[in-house]
Coordinates of C-alpha atoms in Angstrom, one line a residue:
Chain Q
A1 CA -9.3 -13.4 7.0
Q2 CA -7.0 -12.3 4.6
S3 CA -2.6 -12.4 4.9
V4 CA -0.1 -12.7 2.8
T5 CA 3.2 -13.9 3.7
Q6 CA 6.2 -12.7 2.1
L7 CA 8.3 -16.0 2.7
D8 CA 12.2 -13.8 2.5
S9 CA 12.5 -10.3 4.3
H10 CA 15.8 -9.9 1.9
V11 CA 16.5 -11.4 -1.0
S12 CA 19.9 -10.3 -3.4
V13 CA 20.5 -11.0 -6.6
S14 CA 23.4 -10.5 -9.7
E15 CA 22.4 -7.9 -12.1
G16 CA 21.2 -9.5 -15.5
T17 CA 20.0 -12.8 -13.4
P18 CA 17.0 -13.9 -12.7
V19 CA 14.3 -12.6 -9.6
L20 CA 12.4 -14.2 -7.4
L21 CA 10.1 -12.3 -4.7
R22 CA 7.7 -15.7 -3.0
C23 CA 4.4 -14.8 -1.5
N24 CA 1.5 -17.1 -0.1
Y25 CA -1.9 -15.7 0.5
S26 CA -5.0 -16.8 2.7
S27 CA -8.2 -15.3 1.8
S28 CA -11.7 -16.1 3.2
Y29 CA -12.6 -15.2 -0.4
S30 CA -12.1 -15.4 -4.1
P31 CA -9.0 -12.6 -4.0
S32 CA -7.7 -9.8 -5.8
L33 CA -3.9 -10.0 -5.5
F34 CA -1.6 -7.0 -6.6
W35 CA 3.3 -6.1 -5.8
Y36 CA 3.4 -3.0 -5.3
V37 CA 7.0 -1.7 -5.2
Q38 CA 8.3 0.8 -2.8
H39 CA 11.6 2.5 -3.6
P40 CA 13.6 4.2 -1.0
N41 CA 11.3 7.4 0.3
K42 CA 9.2 7.2 -2.4
G43 CA 5.5 6.4 -2.5
L44 CA 4.1 2.7 -3.5
Q45 CA 4.2 2.0 -7.0
L46 CA 1.9 -0.5 -8.5
L47 CA 3.6 -3.1 -10.1
L48 CA 0.9 -5.5 -11.5
K49 CA -2.4 -6.7 -10.2
Y50 CA -3.8 -10.5 -10.9
T51 CA -7.7 -10.2 -10.8
S52 CA -8.8 -13.5 -11.6
A53 CA -8.6 -13.5 -16.1
A54 CA -5.4 -15.0 -17.0
T55 CA -3.8 -16.1 -13.8
L56 CA -0.2 -15.3 -15.2
V57 CA 0.2 -11.7 -14.6
K58 CA 2.5 -8.9 -16.8
G59 CA 3.4 -5.9 -15.0
I60 CA 5.2 -3.2 -15.7
N61 CA 9.3 -3.0 -15.8
G62 CA 9.3 -6.6 -17.1
F63 CA 7.8 -7.6 -14.0
E64 CA 5.4 -10.6 -14.0
A65 CA 3.7 -12.6 -11.6
E66 CA 1.6 -16.2 -11.4
F67 CA -1.7 -17.0 -9.0
K68 CA -1.2 -20.7 -7.7
K69 CA -4.1 -21.6 -6.6
S70 CA -3.4 -25.1 -5.8
E71 CA -0.8 -23.5 -4.0
T72 CA -1.9 -19.9 -3.1
S73 CA 1.1 -18.7 -4.2
F74 CA 1.7 -15.3 -6.1
H75 CA 5.2 -15.2 -6.6
L76 CA 6.7 -12.2 -8.8
T77 CA 9.3 -12.8 -10.8
K78 CA 11.8 -11.1 -13.5
P79 CA 14.1 -12.8 -16.1
S80 CA 17.3 -10.7 -15.8
A81 CA 17.8 -7.8 -12.4
H82 CA 18.5 -4.6 -13.3
M83 CA 20.1 -1.9 -10.8
S84 CA 17.1 -0.4 -10.6
D85 CA 15.0 -3.1 -9.8
A86 CA 16.9 -2.6 -6.1
A87 CA 13.6 -1.0 -3.3
E88 CA 11.5 -2.9 -1.1
Y89 CA 9.0 -5.2 -2.8
F90 CA 5.4 -5.8 -1.5
C91 CA 2.6 -8.5 -1.8
V92 CA -1.0 -7.7 -1.1
V93 CA -4.3 -9.1 -0.7
S94 CA -7.9 -7.1 -1.5
P95 CA -11.4 -9.8 -0.5
R96 CA -13.0 -9.2 -4.1
G97 CA -16.9 -8.2 -3.3
G98 CA -16.1 -6.4 -0.4
A99 CA -14.6 -3.0 0.9
N100 CA -11.3 -2.7 -0.5
N101 CA -8.9 -2.2 2.0
L102 CA -5.4 -3.6 1.1
F103 CA -3.5 -6.1 3.1
F104 CA 0.2 -5.5 2.7
G105 CA 2.9 -8.4 3.5
T106 CA 5.6 -7.5 5.6
G107 CA 7.8 -7.0 2.8
T108 CA 10.8 -8.6 0.7
R109 CA 13.7 -5.8 0.6
L110 CA 16.4 -6.7 -3.1
T111 CA 19.6 -5.3 -3.6
V112 CA 20.7 -6.3 -6.3
I113 CA 24.4 -6.7 -6.8
P114 CA 26.9 -4.7 -10.0
Chain P
D1 CA 4.2 10.4 -10.4
S2 CA 0.5 9.2 -9.4
G3 CA -1.7 12.0 -9.1
V4 CA -2.0 11.4 -5.3
T5 CA -0.5 14.4 -4.0
Q6 CA 0.0 14.8 0.3
T7 CA 1.7 18.0 2.7
P8 CA 3.1 18.2 3.8
K9 CA 5.7 15.6 3.4
H10 CA 7.4 15.8 6.9
L11 CA 6.6 17.2 10.1
I12 CA 8.7 16.9 13.6
T13 CA 6.6 17.7 16.3
A14 CA 6.7 16.9 20.1
T15 CA 4.6 14.5 22.3
G16 CA 0.7 15.1 23.4
Q17 CA 0.2 17.2 20.7
R18 CA -1.9 17.5 17.3
V19 CA -1.6 17.5 14.0
T20 CA -3.4 17.2 10.3
L21 CA -2.6 15.6 7.3
R22 CA -3.5 16.5 4.2
C23 CA -4.0 14.5 1.0
S24 CA -6.3 15.3 -2.5
P25 CA -7.2 12.4 -4.4
R26 CA -6.5 11.3 -8.3
S27 CA -8.8 13.8 -10.2
G28 CA -11.4 11.6 -10.6
D29 CA -10.9 9.3 -7.4
L30 CA -13.8 9.1 -5.7
S31 CA -12.4 6.6 -2.8
V32 CA -9.6 8.3 -0.7
Y33 CA -7.4 5.7 2.1
W34 CA -4.7 5.9 4.9
Y35 CA -2.0 3.7 5.8
Q36 CA 0.6 3.7 8.5
Q37 CA 3.9 2.4 8.2
S38 CA 6.3 2.2 11.0
L39 CA 9.4 -0.2 11.6
D40 CA 7.3 -2.2 14.0
Q41 CA 3.8 -2.9 12.2
G42 CA 4.9 -2.6 8.3
L43 CA 2.2 -0.8 6.1
Q44 CA -1.1 -1.2 8.0
F45 CA -4.6 0.4 6.7
L46 CA -6.2 3.0 9.2
I47 CA -9.6 4.2 7.2
Q48 CA -11.0 4.6 3.7
Y49 CA -13.7 7.2 2.8
Y50 CA -15.7 7.3 -0.2
N51 CA -17.7 10.4 -1.6
G52 CA -17.1 12.0 1.7
E53 CA -18.7 9.0 3.9
E54 CA -16.5 6.5 5.8
R55 CA -16.1 3.5 4.0
A56 CA -13.9 1.0 6.2
K57 CA -12.1 1.7 9.7
G58 CA -8.9 -0.8 9.7
N59 CA -6.5 -0.3 12.7
I60 CA -7.1 3.0 13.2
L61 CA -6.5 4.0 17.1
E62 CA -8.7 6.6 18.9
R63 CA -6.8 9.0 19.2
F64 CA -6.8 9.2 15.3
S65 CA -9.7 10.3 13.1
A66 CA -10.2 11.6 9.7
Q67 CA -12.3 12.9 6.9
Q68 CA -13.2 13.9 3.6
F69 CA -14.5 16.9 2.6
P70 CA -17.1 17.9 -0.8
D71 CA -14.0 18.6 -2.9
L72 CA -13.0 15.1 -2.3
H73 CA -9.7 16.2 -0.2
S74 CA -9.5 13.9 3.0
E75 CA -7.3 15.0 6.3
L76 CA -6.2 13.1 8.8
N77 CA -6.1 14.5 12.1
L78 CA -3.7 12.8 15.1
S79 CA -3.9 13.5 18.5
S80 CA -2.3 12.6 22.2
L81 CA 1.0 12.2 20.0
E82 CA 3.0 9.7 21.4
L83 CA 6.8 8.1 20.8
G84 CA 4.9 5.3 18.7
D85 CA 3.1 7.4 16.8
S86 CA 6.1 7.7 14.9
A87 CA 5.9 6.9 11.0
L88 CA 5.6 7.3 7.5
Y89 CA 1.4 8.1 6.5
F90 CA 0.4 7.3 3.2
C91 CA -2.8 8.6 1.5
A92 CA -4.7 6.5 -1.5
S93 CA -7.0 6.6 -3.8
S94 CA -8.8 4.4 -6.1
R95 CA -10.9 5.1 -8.4
E96 CA -14.6 3.5 -6.9
R97 CA -16.2 2.4 -3.7
Q98 CA -15.3 -1.0 -3.7
G99 CA -12.8 -3.9 -5.3
P100 CA -11.1 -4.8 -6.9
Y101 CA -9.8 -1.5 -7.9
E102 CA -5.8 -1.2 -7.4
Q103 CA -4.9 2.2 -5.4
Y104 CA -2.9 5.0 -5.8
F105 CA -0.9 6.2 -3.4
G106 CA 0.5 9.4 -2.9
P107 CA 4.6 10.1 -1.6
G108 CA 4.2 10.3 2.2
T109 CA 4.0 12.6 5.4
R110 CA 7.0 11.3 7.1
L111 CA 5.9 12.2 11.1
T112 CA 8.3 12.5 13.7
V113 CA 7.1 12.7 17.4
T114 CA 10.2 13.5 19.8

């Protein structure tokens, strides 16, 4: 079975400070992992993906995530938060080798304080 | 803009009614996925079609059905609507039938059942 747990439902940071959004996964197969972002009243946009190449994955808008198999984690980070980063972030797992279903975490709402 | 289009943007209807949501995938994408996003259930995978054939099923109710047409657009039919069906319905598309290909999401259709 596949699932992800996003450890924080809400994270608040000041503009210019680092962002850390935590995600742990569970997968019966070697997984593919994604982070998607959803801005208010918008669809979901892919930030980055891990598919068994480099464990440190760089995405758009300065975000990156590190796959740690020993910790079953895929935390999302950004060195310096920008006001435009305020959104809902979803950690997503997809079992590799099977159907391409995506299993979404419950989301983390990021607030950026000016 | 992901290249995935969904119509209509908003839909308001009464309990017991039937509605059809439409999705056009990105040019060249053969797989279409439907997701439901609600406050209590989060983002849930409903169903996937690949090149006109059903590929995978998730938490889709029997009152819901979908199809993918020869031109690759897809429709999600929701019948005997209940208040609890009020949600944001997303369509996504990807190039291939199975993973780990990232999915590109449309802007969603917001369904309100009164």
